[in-house]
Amino acid sequence: MAGLLLALQLLPALAPRPVLAQPAPAPAGGGAYGGTFGGGPPGGQVPSPLLSPPMLPSTLPGGMPLPNLPPALQQDIMQRIMEAAGNNAPAPQLPAIAVPPARAAAPPAGQPQTLPLAHQADPPSQIENFFAARLEAPAVSGGLLRQFGYDTFRDMQAMAPAPAATAALPDDYVLGRDDEVLISIRGRTRQNQTLRITRDGTLVLPDLAPFSAAGRTLRELRAEITERVARELGGSEAFVSIGQLRQIGVFVAGEVMRPGLQSLPAMASVLDVLAQAGGVRKSGSLRAIRVEGPRGSRVIDLYSVIGSEPGQPDLRLREGERVVVPPLGPTVAVAGEVTRPGIYELPAGTAALPLAALLRLAGEALRPAGNRFLLHGTDGTGRRALSEIGPQSRLRRGDAVVVQPGLDVVSGQVRVVGHVVQPLLRPAGRSGLRGVLTDSRLVRPDPYVRLGVVWRVDPSTRVRRFLAFDLGRVLQRQAELPLHEDDEVILLSQSDILWLASPPVQRALRGEAPAALAIPAAAPQGAGHAVAVGGECPALQSLAIAARSSPVRFAHVRGAGFPDLGAPPCPQVFLDYPALLPFLLDQAVLISGEARLPGLYPILDDTGLDQVLAAAGGVTDTADLSAVELSREPLEQAGAIALQRTLLDLRSGNFAAVRLSPRDGIRIPRGFGDRDSGPVVLTGEFLRPGIYDIRRGERLSELIARAGGLSPQAYPYGAVFTRESVRQKQQEGFARTARELEQSLIQVASGQAVAGSKAGGLDLGNAITAGREMANALREGRAAGRMVVEANPVILAARPELDVLLEPGDLIAIPKRPNEVTVVGAVLNPGSLQFSTGWKAVEYVRASGGQQRFADGGRAFVVLPNGQSVPAGLGAWQAGGPPIPPGSLVVVPQDPSPYETWGFIRDLTQTLGQLSISAAALSVIAKSSR
């Protein structure tokens, strides 16, 4: 109908144009079916207007563009328009012209494209549901078993319809009405004819008598025309081919989607008509399709076309034939490890099929040998029966066969994993380790060469165990280890070995539960390989259990004394092989002391110390090789395990002479050095202040001399000398005093205060609050660690016993000579006053406005510039105290007598004195560092 509608639209556009009487230039070259037709007329001769049909216009009436149609279809439309216009008869009904999906308008971007119904998943048929219920789920891998062959028609429907046939027709093609014949005459007469066989089956050639063409083969027609042209047009030669083919009607019945009369080209096959009918239903047979017609009946087995069955069925269709698809015949199923699992129909008229024939339909088993064939059949009473069959066993309706491997195991292989470029898989039995590691470049850089491990399976018990080998000797072709089937060769890296001395391993050796560690990103999952869950390292779990069950087993590595710093991630090799960690520790030698990389190094028995030290980076420059200590446990394990220690003199460098065994310990001591292990800081009024390294036993006067002495403005009496050990003790004292103060607060709060405190009108709550604030101030206070030393070089020269020994980390600050005295505490005007020679504390307090009402002059004290604390002498019975030197601090506390009966007030004066001394020392250090 589409072609007819297009023709009716084109009639108004073509009617007023005389172009129908004008020839169109013929294309150069031969036609589509051979011959030489297509050249222009010689000598300006104008051939008949029928020789060159006019072309269709590019647009339809109304401005719509003409669809892009094949040239043969355009000629057919044009011919029918001309016949309808010339005979004034209605044009015959044309078959519907299907527009290919590729030429249809594509959906807008972003909108989903709906697939044709042929592409949507078909629901399972009754046969498919039957076999799905019979077979177990593991036997059908990849989903439901499908009936073989029916997807062919679905795919043919989804494909774009092919254009009219353009290939060469066979010589036995039988012509019929409406077939288009192309005739090209060359020689004395030159003309091209495009003719159509008329309704009565004749062919009318210009200048020749009509003759019958319908029912003849193409070979007979070509011979007839050639003979007539040669006889009646002497000196000319005819070339005959076929243009547009006719349409034939074929009736399709039976188990198809759309039974009925189907119109299709004369050269269409049985597959074409079945696809046009929507395909065969899954309830229809593919192996017994009948084609009936005037020339008799024939049965077509489509398995020989779409499958692997032998045969060449006649698929051609002729006018008047019909295609009948009968119901589906007996079916059997094959699943499992075959090339094409599915449900297959038995040949027509066959009640049973050998298993070998079914496997041939399914593309054969995936394995060439070692297959098992499990038959899910039915016994005589209709019950399901499972049996194992062979290739010659016969299958009947409803049987299902599952192909399984007889023994699905891997044999004859060796794996190389760990510190390699990539995991290797090699055949076993042909060579040993040297054959597997033929190229040293297979090993990644920086391997641990003193020990590699083979994870071997016992062939009888299937229990795995570790075997150690020397990787360095194997790579140098000095050692060999035969490999067995299923061996896994594990190579270790230097970082894997350094992890043996890490804090997580040390904690596991003490039996502590391993904490969560960082896990590498790529952790393989496979049989026999552990996978970390939640950041846990399974190797540490195994080690902790082993260490608790046998504390003596890892005694040689538990007392290594490595620092507990950080938590490095668990190496990948210990994730894959958790049992490898205890094995390596059993094989390890402890290297401690003055080695560049102290740690635990697994070795073989009788390994030289030189090789182990090479793995540890060698010894440091400060090592004392005259007293290297070797610790060894005896080999015999009878009764008590005695530890033997031997001192070795290795100053000759003959480390190879010392042969080590697993569980040995090597301690390399440090040689005695005059230089101490840390610097001393000089700041303030030195001629050359800075950071100085010291030797053991160096004194303060020697360091002052190295710094050039003191400047003229230096005030050595006010020197601040701080030491870290003293600071820690002072800080502990602050914390202890804070705890004692809080204990007193608890006693007061619980009602253990002296009776009469309420009667006296005292505010107990404010007192407790003040005490709590004082305790917090003590905890937060920073101790200076100040020591009282003599820093005057003149006095040190006269009295050497006052010259202090220096330690690493000491700080000496010499301030400038001050000219003030500071008064703080319970005075009317606290502050700094100018120094006056001979003044005592009472004069400086009087100059600060005098004491307050609640001041306790009897407990006043003076912090001297050198850090000492002495009584100020402000009491009535005191003589005013000694003269105050410049830079001193006078502290006048408040009178605690109203609270004297409370235990937490008694030591506040001493505490305030300690805080004042620390604050003054830190102030001097800060000023001197500017």
PDB file of C-alpha atoms in Angstrom, residues 397-606:
ATOM      1  CA  ARG A 397      11.732 -37.912  24.523  1.00  0.00           C
ATOM      2  CA  GLY A 398      12.143 -35.830  27.689  1.00  0.00           C
ATOM      3  CA  ASP A 399      15.668 -36.975  28.544  1.00  0.00           C
ATOM      4  CA  ALA A 400      18.212 -34.408  29.776  1.00  0.00           C
ATOM      5  CA  VAL A 401      21.985 -34.886  29.887  1.00  0.00           C
ATOM      6  CA  VAL A 402      24.366 -32.870  32.078  1.00  0.00           C
ATOM      7  CA  VAL A 403      28.012 -32.856  30.975  1.00  0.00           C
ATOM      8  CA  GLN A 404      30.411 -32.559  33.896  1.00  0.00           C
ATOM      9  CA  PRO A 405      34.168 -32.994  34.290  1.00  0.00           C
ATOM     10  CA  GLY A 406      35.183 -36.329  35.672  1.00  0.00           C
ATOM     11  CA  LEU A 407      37.891 -34.802  37.886  1.00  0.00           C
ATOM     12  CA  ASP A 408      37.922 -30.984  37.897  1.00  0.00           C
ATOM     13  CA  VAL A 409      41.314 -30.418  39.481  1.00  0.00           C
ATOM     14  CA  VAL A 410      44.432 -28.626  38.322  1.00  0.00           C
ATOM     15  CA  SER A 411      47.489 -30.805  37.896  1.00  0.00           C
ATOM     16  CA  GLY A 412      51.072 -30.371  36.882  1.00  0.00           C
ATOM     17  CA  GLN A 413      51.547 -26.708  37.729  1.00  0.00           C
ATOM     18  CA  VAL A 414      53.830 -24.542  39.870  1.00  0.00           C
ATOM     19  CA  ARG A 415      53.049 -20.964  40.929  1.00  0.00           C
ATOM     20  CA  VAL A 416      55.577 -18.228  41.699  1.00  0.00           C
ATOM     21  CA  VAL A 417      54.103 -15.412  43.805  1.00  0.00           C
ATOM     22  CA  GLY A 418      55.185 -12.647  46.128  1.00  0.00           C
ATOM     23  CA  HIS A 419      57.967 -10.250  45.171  1.00  0.00           C
ATOM     24  CA  VAL A 420      57.824 -10.936  41.418  1.00  0.00           C
ATOM     25  CA  VAL A 421      56.960  -8.739  38.460  1.00  0.00           C
ATOM     26  CA  GLN A 422      53.737 -10.696  38.057  1.00  0.00           C
ATOM     27  CA  PRO A 423      52.544 -14.085  39.360  1.00  0.00           C
ATOM     28  CA  LEU A 424      53.944 -16.899  37.229  1.00  0.00           C
ATOM     29  CA  LEU A 425      52.401 -20.239  36.320  1.00  0.00           C
ATOM     30  CA  ARG A 426      54.823 -22.898  35.170  1.00  0.00           C
ATOM     31  CA  PRO A 427      54.594 -26.658  34.511  1.00  0.00           C
ATOM     32  CA  ALA A 428      55.940 -28.893  37.266  1.00  0.00           C
ATOM     33  CA  GLY A 429      58.367 -31.743  36.934  1.00  0.00           C
ATOM     34  CA  ARG A 430      60.437 -30.409  34.063  1.00  0.00           C
ATOM     35  CA  SER A 431      62.898 -28.412  36.154  1.00  0.00           C
ATOM     36  CA  GLY A 432      63.535 -27.039  39.614  1.00  0.00           C
ATOM     37  CA  LEU A 433      63.784 -23.533  40.955  1.00  0.00           C
ATOM     38  CA  ARG A 434      66.573 -22.594  38.597  1.00  0.00           C
ATOM     39  CA  GLY A 435      64.421 -23.577  35.639  1.00  0.00           C
ATOM     40  CA  VAL A 436      61.492 -21.505  36.873  1.00  0.00           C
ATOM     41  CA  LEU A 437      63.620 -18.427  37.670  1.00  0.00           C
ATOM     42  CA  THR A 438      65.537 -18.550  34.401  1.00  0.00           C
ATOM     43  CA  ASP A 439      65.618 -14.752  34.159  1.00  0.00           C
ATOM     44  CA  SER A 440      66.490 -12.781  37.292  1.00  0.00           C
ATOM     45  CA  ARG A 441      64.416  -9.903  35.942  1.00  0.00           C
ATOM     46  CA  LEU A 442      61.311 -11.858  36.909  1.00  0.00           C
ATOM     47  CA  VAL A 443      62.159 -10.890  40.495  1.00  0.00           C
ATOM     48  CA  ARG A 444      61.284  -7.343  41.439  1.00  0.00           C
ATOM     49  CA  PRO A 445      64.066  -5.054  42.725  1.00  0.00           C
ATOM     50  CA  ASP A 446      65.106  -5.188  46.398  1.00  0.00           C
ATOM     51  CA  PRO A 447      64.249  -8.823  47.218  1.00  0.00           C
ATOM     52  CA  TYR A 448      65.270 -10.600  50.409  1.00  0.00           C
ATOM     53  CA  VAL A 449      67.798 -13.040  48.997  1.00  0.00           C
ATOM     54  CA  ARG A 450      68.679 -14.989  52.131  1.00  0.00           C
ATOM     55  CA  LEU A 451      65.428 -16.930  52.275  1.00  0.00           C
ATOM     56  CA  GLY A 452      62.618 -17.928  49.970  1.00  0.00           C
ATOM     57  CA  VAL A 453      59.789 -20.313  50.792  1.00  0.00           C
ATOM     58  CA  VAL A 454      58.114 -23.165  48.920  1.00  0.00           C
ATOM     59  CA  TRP A 455      54.587 -23.979  50.086  1.00  0.00           C
ATOM     60  CA  ARG A 456      54.360 -27.695  49.352  1.00  0.00           C
ATOM     61  CA  VAL A 457      51.413 -30.077  49.511  1.00  0.00           C
ATOM     62  CA  ASP A 458      51.894 -33.605  50.781  1.00  0.00           C
ATOM     63  CA  PRO A 459      50.424 -35.792  47.981  1.00  0.00           C
ATOM     64  CA  SER A 460      49.008 -38.363  50.404  1.00  0.00           C
ATOM     65  CA  THR A 461      47.566 -36.202  53.196  1.00  0.00           C
ATOM     66  CA  ARG A 462      47.114 -32.923  51.232  1.00  0.00           C
ATOM     67  CA  VAL A 463      48.667 -31.042  54.182  1.00  0.00           C
ATOM     68  CA  ARG A 464      50.826 -28.055  53.318  1.00  0.00           C
ATOM     69  CA  ARG A 465      54.187 -27.237  54.837  1.00  0.00           C
ATOM     70  CA  PHE A 466      56.889 -24.648  54.239  1.00  0.00           C
ATOM     71  CA  LEU A 467      60.321 -25.396  52.816  1.00  0.00           C
ATOM     72  CA  ALA A 468      63.031 -22.730  52.900  1.00  0.00           C
ATOM     73  CA  PHE A 469      65.693 -22.093  50.259  1.00  0.00           C
ATOM     74  CA  ASP A 470      68.420 -19.521  49.637  1.00  0.00           C
ATOM     75  CA  LEU A 471      67.158 -17.272  46.852  1.00  0.00           C
ATOM     76  CA  GLY A 472      70.524 -15.600  46.333  1.00  0.00           C
ATOM     77  CA  ARG A 473      72.287 -18.889  45.643  1.00  0.00           C
ATOM     78  CA  VAL A 474      69.495 -19.994  43.311  1.00  0.00           C
ATOM     79  CA  LEU A 475      69.758 -16.793  41.266  1.00  0.00           C
ATOM     80  CA  GLN A 476      73.543 -17.256  41.090  1.00  0.00           C
ATOM     81  CA  ARG A 477      73.073 -20.867  39.880  1.00  0.00           C
ATOM     82  CA  GLN A 478      74.814 -22.228  42.990  1.00  0.00           C
ATOM     83  CA  ALA A 479      71.838 -24.114  44.470  1.00  0.00           C
ATOM     84  CA  GLU A 480      68.818 -26.004  43.219  1.00  0.00           C
ATOM     85  CA  LEU A 481      65.537 -27.255  44.671  1.00  0.00           C
ATOM     86  CA  PRO A 482      63.329 -29.736  42.771  1.00  0.00           C
ATOM     87  CA  LEU A 483      59.712 -28.613  42.494  1.00  0.00           C
ATOM     88  CA  HIS A 484      56.668 -30.824  42.843  1.00  0.00           C
ATOM     89  CA  GLU A 485      53.124 -30.533  41.580  1.00  0.00           C
ATOM     90  CA  ASP A 486      51.035 -27.752  43.232  1.00  0.00           C
ATOM     91  CA  ASP A 487      54.111 -26.071  44.750  1.00  0.00           C
ATOM     92  CA  GLU A 488      53.860 -22.337  45.393  1.00  0.00           C
ATOM     93  CA  VAL A 489      57.164 -20.494  45.406  1.00  0.00           C
ATOM     94  CA  ILE A 490      56.943 -17.407  47.647  1.00  0.00           C
ATOM     95  CA  LEU A 491      59.544 -14.672  47.235  1.00  0.00           C
ATOM     96  CA  LEU A 492      59.893 -12.032  49.939  1.00  0.00           C
ATOM     97  CA  SER A 493      60.879  -8.384  49.734  1.00  0.00           C
ATOM     98  CA  GLN A 494      63.164  -6.449  52.052  1.00  0.00           C
ATOM     99  CA  SER A 495      60.159  -4.514  53.380  1.00  0.00           C
ATOM    100  CA  ASP A 496      58.401  -7.791  54.223  1.00  0.00           C
ATOM    101  CA  ILE A 497      61.379  -8.788  56.378  1.00  0.00           C
ATOM    102  CA  LEU A 498      61.635  -5.384  58.085  1.00  0.00           C
ATOM    103  CA  TRP A 499      57.973  -5.757  59.096  1.00  0.00           C
ATOM    104  CA  LEU A 500      58.989  -8.685  61.336  1.00  0.00           C
ATOM    105  CA  ALA A 501      60.452  -6.160  63.818  1.00  0.00           C
ATOM    106  CA  SER A 502      57.441  -3.830  63.666  1.00  0.00           C
ATOM    107  CA  PRO A 503      55.338  -2.948  66.740  1.00  0.00           C
ATOM    108  CA  PRO A 504      52.295  -5.008  65.586  1.00  0.00           C
ATOM    109  CA  VAL A 505      54.452  -8.146  65.444  1.00  0.00           C
ATOM    110  CA  GLN A 506      56.064  -7.362  68.808  1.00  0.00           C
ATOM    111  CA  ARG A 507      52.628  -6.961  70.405  1.00  0.00           C
ATOM    112  CA  ALA A 508      51.449 -10.241  68.872  1.00  0.00           C
ATOM    113  CA  LEU A 509      54.570 -11.947  70.272  1.00  0.00           C
ATOM    114  CA  ARG A 510      53.474 -10.813  73.730  1.00  0.00           C
ATOM    115  CA  GLY A 511      50.127 -12.498  73.115  1.00  0.00           C
ATOM    116  CA  GLU A 512      48.153  -9.277  72.720  1.00  0.00           C
ATOM    117  CA  ALA A 513      45.153  -9.207  70.396  1.00  0.00           C
ATOM    118  CA  PRO A 514      46.125  -7.585  67.084  1.00  0.00           C
ATOM    119  CA  ALA A 515      44.621  -4.177  66.385  1.00  0.00           C
ATOM    120  CA  ALA A 516      43.205  -3.116  63.032  1.00  0.00           C
ATOM    121  CA  LEU A 517      45.927  -2.311  60.526  1.00  0.00           C
ATOM    122  CA  ALA A 518      45.997  -0.705  57.110  1.00  0.00           C
ATOM    123  CA  ILE A 519      45.407  -3.367  54.445  1.00  0.00           C
ATOM    124  CA  PRO A 520      46.767  -3.108  50.884  1.00  0.00           C
ATOM    125  CA  ALA A 521      44.137  -2.278  48.251  1.00  0.00           C
ATOM    126  CA  ALA A 522      44.495  -5.407  46.130  1.00  0.00           C
ATOM    127  CA  ALA A 523      43.949  -8.526  48.194  1.00  0.00           C
ATOM    128  CA  PRO A 524      43.402 -11.648  46.100  1.00  0.00           C
ATOM    129  CA  GLN A 525      40.586 -13.946  47.017  1.00  0.00           C
ATOM    130  CA  GLY A 526      41.107 -17.577  46.288  1.00  0.00           C
ATOM    131  CA  ALA A 527      41.157 -21.042  47.701  1.00  0.00           C
ATOM    132  CA  GLY A 528      43.586 -21.303  50.566  1.00  0.00           C
ATOM    133  CA  HIS A 529      44.264 -17.562  50.707  1.00  0.00           C
ATOM    134  CA  ALA A 530      43.135 -15.528  53.685  1.00  0.00           C
ATOM    135  CA  VAL A 531      41.254 -12.304  53.099  1.00  0.00           C
ATOM    136  CA  ALA A 532      41.442  -9.495  55.649  1.00  0.00           C
ATOM    137  CA  VAL A 533      38.102  -8.509  57.127  1.00  0.00           C
ATOM    138  CA  GLY A 534      37.632  -5.152  58.798  1.00  0.00           C
ATOM    139  CA  GLY A 535      41.308  -4.159  58.562  1.00  0.00           C
ATOM    140  CA  GLU A 536      42.604  -7.218  60.437  1.00  0.00           C
ATOM    141  CA  CYS A 537      45.836  -9.035  59.623  1.00  0.00           C
ATOM    142  CA  PRO A 538      45.226 -12.796  59.930  1.00  0.00           C
ATOM    143  CA  ALA A 539      48.963 -13.478  60.271  1.00  0.00           C
ATOM    144  CA  LEU A 540      49.088 -11.504  63.548  1.00  0.00           C
ATOM    145  CA  GLN A 541      46.144 -13.469  64.861  1.00  0.00           C
ATOM    146  CA  SER A 542      47.950 -16.742  64.119  1.00  0.00           C
ATOM    147  CA  LEU A 543      51.140 -15.441  65.735  1.00  0.00           C
ATOM    148  CA  ALA A 544      49.379 -14.264  68.912  1.00  0.00           C
ATOM    149  CA  ILE A 545      47.758 -17.669  69.351  1.00  0.00           C
ATOM    150  CA  ALA A 546      51.074 -19.456  68.802  1.00  0.00           C
ATOM    151  CA  ALA A 547      52.904 -17.126  71.203  1.00  0.00           C
ATOM    152  CA  ARG A 548      50.375 -17.710  73.991  1.00  0.00           C
ATOM    153  CA  SER A 549      50.319 -21.468  73.540  1.00  0.00           C
ATOM    154  CA  SER A 550      54.135 -21.727  73.593  1.00  0.00           C
ATOM    155  CA  PRO A 551      55.820 -18.763  75.322  1.00  0.00           C
ATOM    156  CA  VAL A 552      59.326 -20.204  74.950  1.00  0.00           C
ATOM    157  CA  ARG A 553      58.993 -20.732  71.197  1.00  0.00           C
ATOM    158  CA  PHE A 554      59.640 -17.080  70.323  1.00  0.00           C
ATOM    159  CA  ALA A 555      61.873 -16.202  73.280  1.00  0.00           C
ATOM    160  CA  HIS A 556      64.745 -15.318  70.972  1.00  0.00           C
ATOM    161  CA  VAL A 557      62.746 -12.528  69.316  1.00  0.00           C
ATOM    162  CA  ARG A 558      60.463 -11.408  72.165  1.00  0.00           C
ATOM    163  CA  GLY A 559      63.275  -9.670  74.044  1.00  0.00           C
ATOM    164  CA  ALA A 560      64.586  -7.726  71.068  1.00  0.00           C
ATOM    165  CA  GLY A 561      63.639  -4.368  72.571  1.00  0.00           C
ATOM    166  CA  PHE A 562      62.518  -2.718  69.350  1.00  0.00           C
ATOM    167  CA  PRO A 563      60.705   0.606  69.869  1.00  0.00           C
ATOM    168  CA  ASP A 564      56.919   0.505  69.894  1.00  0.00           C
ATOM    169  CA  LEU A 565      56.388   3.313  67.380  1.00  0.00           C
ATOM    170  CA  GLY A 566      53.690   3.405  64.711  1.00  0.00           C
ATOM    171  CA  ALA A 567      51.580   0.685  63.083  1.00  0.00           C
ATOM    172  CA  PRO A 568      52.861  -0.138  59.581  1.00  0.00           C
ATOM    173  CA  PRO A 569      50.394  -1.913  57.260  1.00  0.00           C
ATOM    174  CA  CYS A 570      50.250  -5.660  56.953  1.00  0.00           C
ATOM    175  CA  PRO A 571      52.210  -6.796  53.855  1.00  0.00           C
ATOM    176  CA  GLN A 572      50.242  -8.573  51.161  1.00  0.00           C
ATOM    177  CA  VAL A 573      52.217 -11.808  51.470  1.00  0.00           C
ATOM    178  CA  PHE A 574      51.051 -12.269  55.071  1.00  0.00           C
ATOM    179  CA  LEU A 575      47.458 -11.690  54.034  1.00  0.00           C
ATOM    180  CA  ASP A 576      47.729 -14.469  51.470  1.00  0.00           C
ATOM    181  CA  TYR A 577      49.734 -16.831  53.698  1.00  0.00           C
ATOM    182  CA  PRO A 578      48.956 -16.182  57.405  1.00  0.00           C
ATOM    183  CA  ALA A 579      50.945 -19.215  58.584  1.00  0.00           C
ATOM    184  CA  LEU A 580      54.094 -17.804  56.962  1.00  0.00           C
ATOM    185  CA  LEU A 581      54.740 -15.288  59.779  1.00  0.00           C
ATOM    186  CA  PRO A 582      55.356 -17.823  62.607  1.00  0.00           C
ATOM    187  CA  PHE A 583      57.494 -19.900  60.235  1.00  0.00           C
ATOM    188  CA  LEU A 584      59.735 -16.938  59.393  1.00  0.00           C
ATOM    189  CA  LEU A 585      60.138 -16.026  63.051  1.00  0.00           C
ATOM    190  CA  ASP A 586      61.192 -19.594  63.824  1.00  0.00           C
ATOM    191  CA  GLN A 587      63.863 -19.246  61.135  1.00  0.00           C
ATOM    192  CA  ALA A 588      64.937 -15.736  62.187  1.00  0.00           C
ATOM    193  CA  VAL A 589      68.224 -14.442  63.545  1.00  0.00           C
ATOM    194  CA  LEU A 590      68.114 -11.373  65.795  1.00  0.00           C
ATOM    195  CA  ILE A 591      70.481  -8.565  64.778  1.00  0.00           C
ATOM    196  CA  SER A 592      70.588  -5.760  67.371  1.00  0.00           C
ATOM    197  CA  GLY A 593      72.873  -2.945  68.335  1.00  0.00           C
ATOM    198  CA  GLU A 594      75.067  -1.080  65.876  1.00  0.00           C
ATOM    199  CA  ALA A 595      73.610  -2.485  62.645  1.00  0.00           C
ATOM    200  CA  ARG A 596      72.228  -0.094  60.074  1.00  0.00           C
ATOM    201  CA  LEU A 597      68.919  -1.992  59.909  1.00  0.00           C
ATOM    202  CA  PRO A 598      68.552  -3.985  63.144  1.00  0.00           C
ATOM    203  CA  GLY A 599      65.787  -6.543  63.035  1.00  0.00           C
ATOM    204  CA  LEU A 600      64.844 -10.185  62.502  1.00  0.00           C
ATOM    205  CA  TYR A 601      66.288 -11.923  59.464  1.00  0.00           C
ATOM    206  CA  PRO A 602      65.161 -15.447  58.500  1.00  0.00           C
ATOM    207  CA  ILE A 603      68.012 -17.655  57.318  1.00  0.00           C
ATOM    208  CA  LEU A 604      68.901 -21.236  56.543  1.00  0.00           C
ATOM    209  CA  ASP A 605      71.131 -23.229  58.847  1.00  0.00           C
ATOM    210  CA  ASP A 606      74.881 -22.617  58.433  1.00  0.00           C
TER     211      ASP A 606
END
